[in-house]
Short mmCIF file of C-alpha atoms and ligand atoms in Angstrom, two decimals:
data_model
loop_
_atom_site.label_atom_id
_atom_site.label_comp_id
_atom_site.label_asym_id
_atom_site.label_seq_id
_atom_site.Cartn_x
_atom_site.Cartn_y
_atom_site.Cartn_z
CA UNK A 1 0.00 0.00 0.00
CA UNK A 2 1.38 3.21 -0.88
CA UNK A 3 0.44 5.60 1.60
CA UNK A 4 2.72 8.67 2.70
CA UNK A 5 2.79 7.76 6.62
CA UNK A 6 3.81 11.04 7.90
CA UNK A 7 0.76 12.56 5.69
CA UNK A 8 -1.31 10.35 7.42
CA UNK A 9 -0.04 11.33 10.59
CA UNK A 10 -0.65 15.27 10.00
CA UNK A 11 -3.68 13.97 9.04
CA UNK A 12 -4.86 12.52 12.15
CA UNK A 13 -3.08 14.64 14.79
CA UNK A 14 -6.08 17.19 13.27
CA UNK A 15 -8.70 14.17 14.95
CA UNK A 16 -9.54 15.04 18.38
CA UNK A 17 -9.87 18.72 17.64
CA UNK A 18 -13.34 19.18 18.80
CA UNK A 19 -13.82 23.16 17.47
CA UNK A 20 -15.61 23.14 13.72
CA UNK A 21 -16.28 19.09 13.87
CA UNK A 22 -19.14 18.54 11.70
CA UNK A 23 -21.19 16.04 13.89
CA UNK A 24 -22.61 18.17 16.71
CA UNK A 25 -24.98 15.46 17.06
CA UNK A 26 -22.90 13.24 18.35
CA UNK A 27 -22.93 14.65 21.50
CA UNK A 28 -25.34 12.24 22.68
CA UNK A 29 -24.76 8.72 22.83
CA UNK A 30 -23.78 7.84 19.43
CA UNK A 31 -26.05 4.99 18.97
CA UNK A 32 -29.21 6.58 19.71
CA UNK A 33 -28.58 9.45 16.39
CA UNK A 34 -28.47 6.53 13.80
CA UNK A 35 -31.36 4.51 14.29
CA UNK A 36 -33.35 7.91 12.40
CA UNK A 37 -31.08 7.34 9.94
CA UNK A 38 -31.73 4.02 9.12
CA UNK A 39 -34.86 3.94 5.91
CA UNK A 40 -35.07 3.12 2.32
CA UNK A 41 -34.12 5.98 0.29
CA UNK A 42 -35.42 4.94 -3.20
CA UNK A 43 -37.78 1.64 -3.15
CA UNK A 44 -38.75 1.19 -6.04
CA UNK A 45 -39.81 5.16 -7.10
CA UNK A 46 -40.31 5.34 -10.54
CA UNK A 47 -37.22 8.30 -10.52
CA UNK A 48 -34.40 9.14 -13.21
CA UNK A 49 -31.98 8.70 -10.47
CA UNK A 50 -32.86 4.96 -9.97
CA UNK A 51 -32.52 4.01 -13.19
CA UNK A 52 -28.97 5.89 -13.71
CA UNK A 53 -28.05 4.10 -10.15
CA UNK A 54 -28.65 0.70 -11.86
CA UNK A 55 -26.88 1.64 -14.95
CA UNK A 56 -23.63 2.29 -12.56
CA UNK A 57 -24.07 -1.47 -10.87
CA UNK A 58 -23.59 -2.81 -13.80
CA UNK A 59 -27.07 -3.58 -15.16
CA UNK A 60 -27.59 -4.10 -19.14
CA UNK A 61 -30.37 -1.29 -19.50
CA UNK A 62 -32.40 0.94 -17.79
CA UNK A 63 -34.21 -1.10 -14.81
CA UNK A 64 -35.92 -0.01 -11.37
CA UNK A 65 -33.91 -0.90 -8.53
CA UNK A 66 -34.38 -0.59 -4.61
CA UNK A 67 -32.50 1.18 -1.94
CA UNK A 68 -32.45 -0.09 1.34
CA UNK A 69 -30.21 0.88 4.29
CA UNK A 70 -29.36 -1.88 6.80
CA UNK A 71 -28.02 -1.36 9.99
CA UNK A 72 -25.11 -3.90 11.22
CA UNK A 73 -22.87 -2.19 13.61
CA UNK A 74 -19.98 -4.56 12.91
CA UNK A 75 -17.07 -3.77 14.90
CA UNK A 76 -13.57 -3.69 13.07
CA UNK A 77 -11.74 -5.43 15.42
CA UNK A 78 -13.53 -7.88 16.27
CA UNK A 79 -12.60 -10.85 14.43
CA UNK A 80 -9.25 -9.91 15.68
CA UNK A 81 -10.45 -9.00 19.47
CA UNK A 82 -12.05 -13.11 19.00
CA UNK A 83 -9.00 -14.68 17.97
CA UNK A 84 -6.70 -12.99 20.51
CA UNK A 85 -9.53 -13.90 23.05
CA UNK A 86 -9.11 -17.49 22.29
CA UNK A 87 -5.46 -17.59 22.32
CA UNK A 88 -5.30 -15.44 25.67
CA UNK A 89 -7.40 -18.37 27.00
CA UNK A 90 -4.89 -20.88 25.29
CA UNK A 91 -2.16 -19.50 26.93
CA UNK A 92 -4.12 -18.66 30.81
CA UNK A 93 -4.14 -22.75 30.21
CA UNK A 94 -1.22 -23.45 29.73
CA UNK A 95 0.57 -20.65 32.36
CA UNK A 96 2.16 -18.79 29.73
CA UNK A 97 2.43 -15.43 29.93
CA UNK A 98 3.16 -13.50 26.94
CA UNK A 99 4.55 -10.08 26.07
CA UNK A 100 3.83 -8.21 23.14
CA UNK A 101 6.95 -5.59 22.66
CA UNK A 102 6.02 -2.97 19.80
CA UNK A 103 8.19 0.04 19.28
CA UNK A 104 9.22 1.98 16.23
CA UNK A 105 12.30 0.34 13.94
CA UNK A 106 15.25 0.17 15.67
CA UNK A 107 14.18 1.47 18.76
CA UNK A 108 16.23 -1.84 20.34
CA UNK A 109 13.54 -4.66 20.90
CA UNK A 110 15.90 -6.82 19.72
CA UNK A 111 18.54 -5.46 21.50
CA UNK A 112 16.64 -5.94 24.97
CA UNK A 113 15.77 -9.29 24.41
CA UNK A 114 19.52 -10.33 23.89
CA UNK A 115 20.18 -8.45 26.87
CA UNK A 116 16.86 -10.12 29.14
CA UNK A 117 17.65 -13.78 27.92
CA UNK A 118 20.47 -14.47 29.73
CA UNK A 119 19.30 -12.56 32.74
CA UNK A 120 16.12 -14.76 33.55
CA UNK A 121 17.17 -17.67 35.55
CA UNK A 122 14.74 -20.72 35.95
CA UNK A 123 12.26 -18.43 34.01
CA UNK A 124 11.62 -20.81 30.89
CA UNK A 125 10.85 -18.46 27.82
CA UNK A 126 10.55 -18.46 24.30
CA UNK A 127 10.69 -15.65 21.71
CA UNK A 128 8.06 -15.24 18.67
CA UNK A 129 10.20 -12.79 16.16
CA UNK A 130 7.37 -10.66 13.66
CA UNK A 131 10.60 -9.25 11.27
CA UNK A 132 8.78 -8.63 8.34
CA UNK A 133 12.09 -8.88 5.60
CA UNK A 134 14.39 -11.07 6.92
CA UNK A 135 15.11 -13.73 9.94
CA UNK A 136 18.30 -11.36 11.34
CA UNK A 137 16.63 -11.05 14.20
CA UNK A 138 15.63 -14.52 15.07
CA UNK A 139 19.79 -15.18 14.14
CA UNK A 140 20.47 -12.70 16.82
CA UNK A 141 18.92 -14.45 19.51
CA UNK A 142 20.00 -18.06 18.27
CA UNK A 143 22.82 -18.53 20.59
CA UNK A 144 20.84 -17.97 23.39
CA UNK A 145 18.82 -21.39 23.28
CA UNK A 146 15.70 -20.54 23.51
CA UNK A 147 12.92 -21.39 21.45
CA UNK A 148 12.73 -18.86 19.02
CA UNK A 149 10.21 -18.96 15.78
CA UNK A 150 9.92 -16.43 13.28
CA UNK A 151 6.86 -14.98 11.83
CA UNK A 152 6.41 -13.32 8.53
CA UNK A 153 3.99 -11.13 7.59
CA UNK A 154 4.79 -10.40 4.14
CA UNK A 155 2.12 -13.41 2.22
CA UNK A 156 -0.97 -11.79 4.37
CA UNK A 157 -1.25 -8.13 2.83
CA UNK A 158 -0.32 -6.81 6.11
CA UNK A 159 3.38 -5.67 6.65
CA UNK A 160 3.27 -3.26 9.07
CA UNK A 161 1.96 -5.53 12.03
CA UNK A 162 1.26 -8.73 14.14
CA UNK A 163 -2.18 -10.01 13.71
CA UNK A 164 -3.52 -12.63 16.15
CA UNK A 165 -4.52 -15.24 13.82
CA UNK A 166 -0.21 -15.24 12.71
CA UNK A 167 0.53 -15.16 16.89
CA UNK A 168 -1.55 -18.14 17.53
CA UNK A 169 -0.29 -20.24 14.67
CA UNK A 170 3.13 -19.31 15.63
CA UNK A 171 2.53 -20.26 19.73
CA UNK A 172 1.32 -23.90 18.14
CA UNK A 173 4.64 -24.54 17.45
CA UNK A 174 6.27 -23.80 20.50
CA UNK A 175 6.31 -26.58 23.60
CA UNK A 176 3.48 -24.60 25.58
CA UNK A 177 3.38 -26.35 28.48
CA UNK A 178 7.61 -26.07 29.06
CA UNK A 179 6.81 -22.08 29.07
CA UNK A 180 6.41 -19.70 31.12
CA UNK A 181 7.18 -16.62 29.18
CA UNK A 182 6.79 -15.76 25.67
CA UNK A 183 7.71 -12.20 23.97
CA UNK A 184 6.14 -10.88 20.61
CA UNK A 185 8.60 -9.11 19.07
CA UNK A 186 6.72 -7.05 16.95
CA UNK A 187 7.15 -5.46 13.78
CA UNK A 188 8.47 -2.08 14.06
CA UNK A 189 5.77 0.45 13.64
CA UNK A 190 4.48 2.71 16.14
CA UNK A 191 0.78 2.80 14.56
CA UNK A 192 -0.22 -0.34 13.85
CA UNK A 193 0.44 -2.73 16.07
CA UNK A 194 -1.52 -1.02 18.31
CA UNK A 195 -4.86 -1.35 16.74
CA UNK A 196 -4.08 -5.70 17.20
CA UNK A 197 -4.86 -7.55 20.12
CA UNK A 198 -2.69 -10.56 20.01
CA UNK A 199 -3.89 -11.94 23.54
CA UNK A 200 -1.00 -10.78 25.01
CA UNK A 201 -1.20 -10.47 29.03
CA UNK A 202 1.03 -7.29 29.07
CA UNK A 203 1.89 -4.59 25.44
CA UNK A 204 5.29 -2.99 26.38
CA UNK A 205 6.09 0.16 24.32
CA UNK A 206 9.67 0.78 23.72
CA UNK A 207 11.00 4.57 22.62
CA UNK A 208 14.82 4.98 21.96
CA UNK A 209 15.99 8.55 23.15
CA UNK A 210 17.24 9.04 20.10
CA UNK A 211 13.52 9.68 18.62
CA UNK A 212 11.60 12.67 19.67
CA UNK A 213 9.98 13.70 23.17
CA UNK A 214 6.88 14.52 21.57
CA UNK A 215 6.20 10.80 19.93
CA UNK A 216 3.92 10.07 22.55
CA UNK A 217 1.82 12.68 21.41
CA UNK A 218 1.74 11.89 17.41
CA UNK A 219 1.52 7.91 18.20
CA UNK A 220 -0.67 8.18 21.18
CA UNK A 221 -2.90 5.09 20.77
CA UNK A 222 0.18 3.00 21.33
CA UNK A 223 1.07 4.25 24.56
CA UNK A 224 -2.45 4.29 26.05
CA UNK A 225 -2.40 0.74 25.09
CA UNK A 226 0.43 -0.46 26.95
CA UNK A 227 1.07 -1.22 30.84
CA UNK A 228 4.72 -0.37 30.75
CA UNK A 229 6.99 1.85 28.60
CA UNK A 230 10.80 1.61 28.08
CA UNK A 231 12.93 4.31 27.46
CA UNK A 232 15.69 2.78 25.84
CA UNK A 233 19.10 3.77 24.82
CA UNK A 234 19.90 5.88 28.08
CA UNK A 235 23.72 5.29 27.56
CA UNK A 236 23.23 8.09 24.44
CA UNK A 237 21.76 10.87 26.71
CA UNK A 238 24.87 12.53 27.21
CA UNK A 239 25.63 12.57 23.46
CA UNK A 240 22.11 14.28 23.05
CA UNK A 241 20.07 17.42 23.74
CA UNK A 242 17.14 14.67 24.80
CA UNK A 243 14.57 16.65 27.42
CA UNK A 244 13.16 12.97 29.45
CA UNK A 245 11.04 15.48 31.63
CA UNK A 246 9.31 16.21 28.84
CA UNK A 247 9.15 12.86 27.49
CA UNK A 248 7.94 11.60 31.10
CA UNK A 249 5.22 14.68 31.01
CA UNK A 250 4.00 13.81 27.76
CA UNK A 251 3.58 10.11 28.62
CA UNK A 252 1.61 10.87 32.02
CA UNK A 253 -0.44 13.27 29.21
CA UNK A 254 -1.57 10.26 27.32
CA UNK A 255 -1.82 7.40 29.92
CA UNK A 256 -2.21 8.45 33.40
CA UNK A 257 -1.57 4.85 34.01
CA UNK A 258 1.50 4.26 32.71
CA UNK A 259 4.33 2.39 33.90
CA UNK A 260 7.95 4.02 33.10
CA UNK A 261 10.92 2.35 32.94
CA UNK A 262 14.49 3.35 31.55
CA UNK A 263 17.77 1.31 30.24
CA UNK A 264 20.03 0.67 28.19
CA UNK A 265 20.69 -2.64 26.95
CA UNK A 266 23.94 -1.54 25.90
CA UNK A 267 25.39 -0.60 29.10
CA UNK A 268 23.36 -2.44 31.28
CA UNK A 269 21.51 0.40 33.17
CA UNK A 270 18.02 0.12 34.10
CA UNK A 271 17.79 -3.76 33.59
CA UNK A 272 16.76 -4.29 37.00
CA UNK A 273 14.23 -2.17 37.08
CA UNK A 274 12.48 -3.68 34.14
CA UNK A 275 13.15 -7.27 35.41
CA UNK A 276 12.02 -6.00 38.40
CA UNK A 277 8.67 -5.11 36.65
CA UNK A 278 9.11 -8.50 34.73
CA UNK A 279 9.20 -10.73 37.78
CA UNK A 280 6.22 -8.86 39.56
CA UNK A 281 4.08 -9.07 36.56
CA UNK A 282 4.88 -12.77 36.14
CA UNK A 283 4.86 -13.61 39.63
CA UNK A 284 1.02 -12.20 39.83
CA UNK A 285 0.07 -14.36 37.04
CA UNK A 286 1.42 -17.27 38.34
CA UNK A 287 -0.18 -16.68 41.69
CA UNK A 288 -3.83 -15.59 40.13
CA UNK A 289 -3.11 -19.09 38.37
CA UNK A 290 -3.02 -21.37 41.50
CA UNK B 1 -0.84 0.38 6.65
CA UNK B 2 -3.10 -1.75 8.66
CA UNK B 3 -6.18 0.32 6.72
CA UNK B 4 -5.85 -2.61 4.55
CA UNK B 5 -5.99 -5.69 6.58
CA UNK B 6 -9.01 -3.47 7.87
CA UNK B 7 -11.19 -2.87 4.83
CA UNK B 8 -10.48 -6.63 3.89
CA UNK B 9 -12.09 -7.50 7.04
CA UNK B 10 -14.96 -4.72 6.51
CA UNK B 11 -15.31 -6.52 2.69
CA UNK B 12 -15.85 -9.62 4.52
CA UNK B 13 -18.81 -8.34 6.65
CA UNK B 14 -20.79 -6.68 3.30
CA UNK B 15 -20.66 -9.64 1.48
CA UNK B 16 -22.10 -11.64 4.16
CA UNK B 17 -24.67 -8.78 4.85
CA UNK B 18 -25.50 -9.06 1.34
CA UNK B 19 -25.76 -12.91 0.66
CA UNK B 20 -29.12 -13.02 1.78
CA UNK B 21 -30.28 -10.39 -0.63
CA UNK B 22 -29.40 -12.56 -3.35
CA UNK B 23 -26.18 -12.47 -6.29
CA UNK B 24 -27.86 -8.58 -7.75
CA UNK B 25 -27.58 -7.11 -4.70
CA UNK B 26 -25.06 -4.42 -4.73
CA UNK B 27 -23.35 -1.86 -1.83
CA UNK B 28 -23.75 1.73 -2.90
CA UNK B 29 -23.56 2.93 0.33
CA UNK B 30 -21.43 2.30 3.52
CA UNK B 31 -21.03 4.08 6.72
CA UNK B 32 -18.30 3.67 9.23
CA UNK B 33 -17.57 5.09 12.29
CA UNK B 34 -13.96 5.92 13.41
CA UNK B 35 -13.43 7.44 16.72
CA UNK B 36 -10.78 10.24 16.80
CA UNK B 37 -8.41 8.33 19.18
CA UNK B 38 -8.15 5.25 16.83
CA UNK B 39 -4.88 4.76 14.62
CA UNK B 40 -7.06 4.79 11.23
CA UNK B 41 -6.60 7.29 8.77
CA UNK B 42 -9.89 7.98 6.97
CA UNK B 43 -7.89 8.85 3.59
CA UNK B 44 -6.18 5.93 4.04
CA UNK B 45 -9.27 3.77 5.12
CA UNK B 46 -10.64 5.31 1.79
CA UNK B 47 -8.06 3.92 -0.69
CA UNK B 48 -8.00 0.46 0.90
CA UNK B 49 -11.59 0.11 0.76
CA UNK B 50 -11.40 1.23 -2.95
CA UNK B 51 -8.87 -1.01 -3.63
CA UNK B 52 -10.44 -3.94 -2.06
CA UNK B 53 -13.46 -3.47 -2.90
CA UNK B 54 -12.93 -4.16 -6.55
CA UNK B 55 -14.55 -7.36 -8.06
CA UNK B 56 -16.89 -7.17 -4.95
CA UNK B 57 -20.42 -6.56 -3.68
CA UNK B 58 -19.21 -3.44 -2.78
CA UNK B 59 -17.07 -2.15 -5.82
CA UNK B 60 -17.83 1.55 -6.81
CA UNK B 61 -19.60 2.14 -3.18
CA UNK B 62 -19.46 5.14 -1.47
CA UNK B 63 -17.63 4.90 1.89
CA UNK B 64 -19.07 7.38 4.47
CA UNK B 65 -16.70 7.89 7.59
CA UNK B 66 -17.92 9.66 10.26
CA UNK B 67 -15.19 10.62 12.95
CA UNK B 68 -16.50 10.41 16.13
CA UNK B 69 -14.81 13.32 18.69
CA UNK B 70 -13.52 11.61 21.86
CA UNK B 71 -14.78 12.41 25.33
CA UNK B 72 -14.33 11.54 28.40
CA UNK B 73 -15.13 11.96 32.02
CA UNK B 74 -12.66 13.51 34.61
CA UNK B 75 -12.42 10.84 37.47
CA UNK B 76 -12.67 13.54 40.27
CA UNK B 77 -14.39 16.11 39.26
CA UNK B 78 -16.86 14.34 37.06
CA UNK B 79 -17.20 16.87 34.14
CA UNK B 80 -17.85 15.42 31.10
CA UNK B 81 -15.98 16.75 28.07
CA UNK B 82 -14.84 16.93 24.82
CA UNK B 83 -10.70 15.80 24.80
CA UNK B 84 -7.81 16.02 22.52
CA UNK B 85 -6.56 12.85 21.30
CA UNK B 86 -3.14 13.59 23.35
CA UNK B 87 -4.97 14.67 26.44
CA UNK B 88 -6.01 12.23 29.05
CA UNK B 89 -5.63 14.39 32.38
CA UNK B 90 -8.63 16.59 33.37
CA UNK B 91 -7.41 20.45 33.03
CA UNK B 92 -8.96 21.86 36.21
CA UNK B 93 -7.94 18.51 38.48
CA UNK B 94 -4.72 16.92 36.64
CA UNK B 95 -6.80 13.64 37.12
CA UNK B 96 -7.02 11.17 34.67
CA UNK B 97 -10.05 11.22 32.13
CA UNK B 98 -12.70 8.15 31.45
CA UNK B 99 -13.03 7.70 28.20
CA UNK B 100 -16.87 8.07 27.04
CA UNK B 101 -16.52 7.51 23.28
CA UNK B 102 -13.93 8.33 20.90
CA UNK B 103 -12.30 4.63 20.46
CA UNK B 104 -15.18 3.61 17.59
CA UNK B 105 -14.19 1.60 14.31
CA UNK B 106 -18.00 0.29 13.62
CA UNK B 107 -19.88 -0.77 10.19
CA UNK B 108 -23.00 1.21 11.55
CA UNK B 109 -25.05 0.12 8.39
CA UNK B 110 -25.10 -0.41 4.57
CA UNK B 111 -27.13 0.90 1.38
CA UNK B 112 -28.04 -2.13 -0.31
CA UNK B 113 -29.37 -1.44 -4.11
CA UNK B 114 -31.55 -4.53 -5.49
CA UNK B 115 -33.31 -4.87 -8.54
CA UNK B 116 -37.11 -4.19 -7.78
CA UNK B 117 -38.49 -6.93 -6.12
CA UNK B 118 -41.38 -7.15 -8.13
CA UNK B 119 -39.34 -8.22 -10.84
CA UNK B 120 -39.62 -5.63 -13.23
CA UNK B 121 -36.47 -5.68 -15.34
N1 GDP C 301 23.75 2.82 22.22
C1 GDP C 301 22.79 1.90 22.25
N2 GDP C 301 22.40 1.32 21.11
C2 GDP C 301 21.44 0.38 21.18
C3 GDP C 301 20.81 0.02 22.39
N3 GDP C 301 19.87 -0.90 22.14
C4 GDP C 301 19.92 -1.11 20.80
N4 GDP C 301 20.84 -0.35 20.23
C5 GDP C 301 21.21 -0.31 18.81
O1 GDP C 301 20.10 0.16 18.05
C6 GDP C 301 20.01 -0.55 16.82
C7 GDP C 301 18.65 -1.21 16.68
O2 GDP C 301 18.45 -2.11 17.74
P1 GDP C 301 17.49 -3.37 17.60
O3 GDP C 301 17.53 -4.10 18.89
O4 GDP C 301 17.82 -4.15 16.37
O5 GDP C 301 16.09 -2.63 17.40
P2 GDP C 301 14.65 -3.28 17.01
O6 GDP C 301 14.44 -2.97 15.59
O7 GDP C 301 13.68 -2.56 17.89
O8 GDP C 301 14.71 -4.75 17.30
C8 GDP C 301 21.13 -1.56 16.82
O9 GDP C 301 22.20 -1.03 16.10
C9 GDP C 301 21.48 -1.67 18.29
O10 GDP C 301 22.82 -2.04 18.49
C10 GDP C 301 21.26 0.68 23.59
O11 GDP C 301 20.78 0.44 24.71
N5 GDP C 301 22.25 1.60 23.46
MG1 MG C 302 14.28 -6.37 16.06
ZN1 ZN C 303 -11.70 17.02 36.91
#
């Protein structure tokens, strides 16, 4: 799909501006306006607009047609919001508690996980890699001898995401029951992989220092989705005119909730802190599970 | 862009509204809600659902989005308000904001054309 991402992004940062919106009506509870709505427009009426209508759809010659509105309310996401249901219960069965990590490229994902594996002790954990072009990643974390499979994206339409459907084939072929943590690596995007459930216990958002203080506040569905974000890369602040303050501001801005966390995988900073996080979050689930 | 995998998924739904109206039937009309704090570009929900559409029920349809403003409810105060997509805290308490609508991505409903029932073709 060519489609000019930053356009797109202008585009919606213009959203939740309520001044000049053009649906005043919806004000009240949105499903209450469009009932009114719902009527036939044309059944049947003998009118020069009907018949051109049925010329466009494709009909050989003039011909009456009718117009009927349905109502469906059909939510998006819910085939996905299903699937990731089912595998959430898959995996509450079988004690495994996954992790869906979703940052923008190169924001170090990768780079954390090589740094966590080693750290985790009795922990037994597997790693689902969504790289879109290549299998570098899974590589990378080959000599640490974990399970590690690689998902691609690419023969589904989608490139710019995990959906759940993908995660749960993927789990299938790791030894479940032998787990008790599995992270999503997901593909690097900051828009996307937001909008996809993959029945995940816990989304972690990671954001290098190296990107912008303000990306909370262009990509905010991502961090109002997650329970914990990572600011990674901390061993570059000195190098940079980076204002975390800020940063930290414009998370609490977004998600009130939000859990923050900072390290660097290269120098080792921070780690505990987000094993810390990592062993309380675990060691919940394992005790809501006896 | 995930606007894809999205109108493939919205395709999916028409034709199975449709099925029962028999292999005429045609979409000339759809309408979709997307709240404001939802990653989903309408221009970019427009040109997958263009582009998937072809060779369907819905091909040449009209896709109606309707952007729903987010609001929310402060948690201490209670005042219920219109908010900016980046703005969770209530501005008078700094608490954070229940969200009352604003997260929508919903078929509401579709214009189905037929031929006339009465068989007049
Ligand atoms: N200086 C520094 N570089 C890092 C750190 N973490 C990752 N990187 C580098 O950032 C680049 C992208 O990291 P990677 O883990 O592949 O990112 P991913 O795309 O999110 O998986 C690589 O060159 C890493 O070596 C860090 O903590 N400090
Ligand atoms: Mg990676
Ligand atoms: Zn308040």
């Amino acid at each position: 799909m060519k489609f000019d991402r930053e356009e797109a992004a202008r585009f919606h940062r213009g959203h939740g501006k309520p001044p000049g919106h053009e649906h005043p009506e919806h004000q009240e509870p949105v499903q209450e306006a469009r009932h009114a709505e719902l009527r036939t427009t044309a059944a049947g009426a003998a009118g020069a607009t009907d018949t051109d209508t049925a010329d466009d759809a494709g009909a050989q010659g003039p011909r009456k047609a009718a117009r009927t509105e349905i109502e469906v309310r059909f939510d998006l996401l819910d085939e996905n919001r299903r699937d990731a249901a089912s595998l959430r219960e898959r995996l509450r069965e079988q004690g495994v508690f996954a992790i869906n990590l979703m940052s923008s490229p190169g924001a170090g994902k990768t780079a954390l996980l090589e740094a966590t594996l080693p750290r985790l002790g009795a922990i037994r954990v597997a790693v689902l890699e969504g790289d879109i072009e290549t299998s570098a990643d899974a590589e990378r974390l080959a000599p640490f001898g974990v399970p590690v499979v690689q998902i691609n994206t690419g023969p589904f339409g989608g490139d710019c995401h995990l959906p759940a459907p993908l995660v749960a084939d993927a789990m299938e072929k790791l030894p479940l029951s032998k787990l008790d943590l599995v992270f999503i690596e997901n593909v690097g995007n900051l828009v996307c992989p937001a909008e996809f459930d993959l029945g995940e216990a816990r989304k972690v958002v990671l954001l290098s220092v190296t990107e912008g203080e303000d990306k909370p506040l262009k990509y905010p569905l991502i961090f109002r989705e997650s329970s914990l974000a990572l600011i990674t890369k901390i061993d570059l602040l000195p190098h940079l005119d980076f204002d975390l303050p800020r940063l930290e501001e414009n998370l609490r801005r977004v998600n009130p909730e939000l859990r923050v966390v900072q390290l660097s995988a290269r120098s080792g900073d921070g780690l505990e802190d987000w094993l810390k996080w990592l062993s309380d979050e675990l060691g919940e689930a394992l005790r809501a599970s006896d | 862009m995930h606007e894809m995998s999205l109108a493939m998924g919205l395709l999916r739904e028409i034709e199975r509204q449709l099925k029962p109206y028999g292999p005429e039937a045609r979409a000339t009309r759809v309408f979709l809600e997307v709240g404001g704090l939802r990653a989903v570009f309408p221009e970019a929900m427009q040109l997958c659902f263009r582009a998937a559409s072809q060779g369907t029920v819905a091909e040449g349809a009209e896709l109606v989005i309707d952007e729903i403003v987010p609001r929310g409810r402060c948690v201490g105060c209670g005042r219920e308000r219109e908010i900016d997509h980046t703005y969770f805290l209530c501005p008078d308490c700094d608490l954070p904001v229940k969200l009352l609508a604003g997260e929508e991505l919903l078929l509401r409903s579709i214009e189905i054309e037929e031929p006339d029932p009465k068989g007049d073709k």
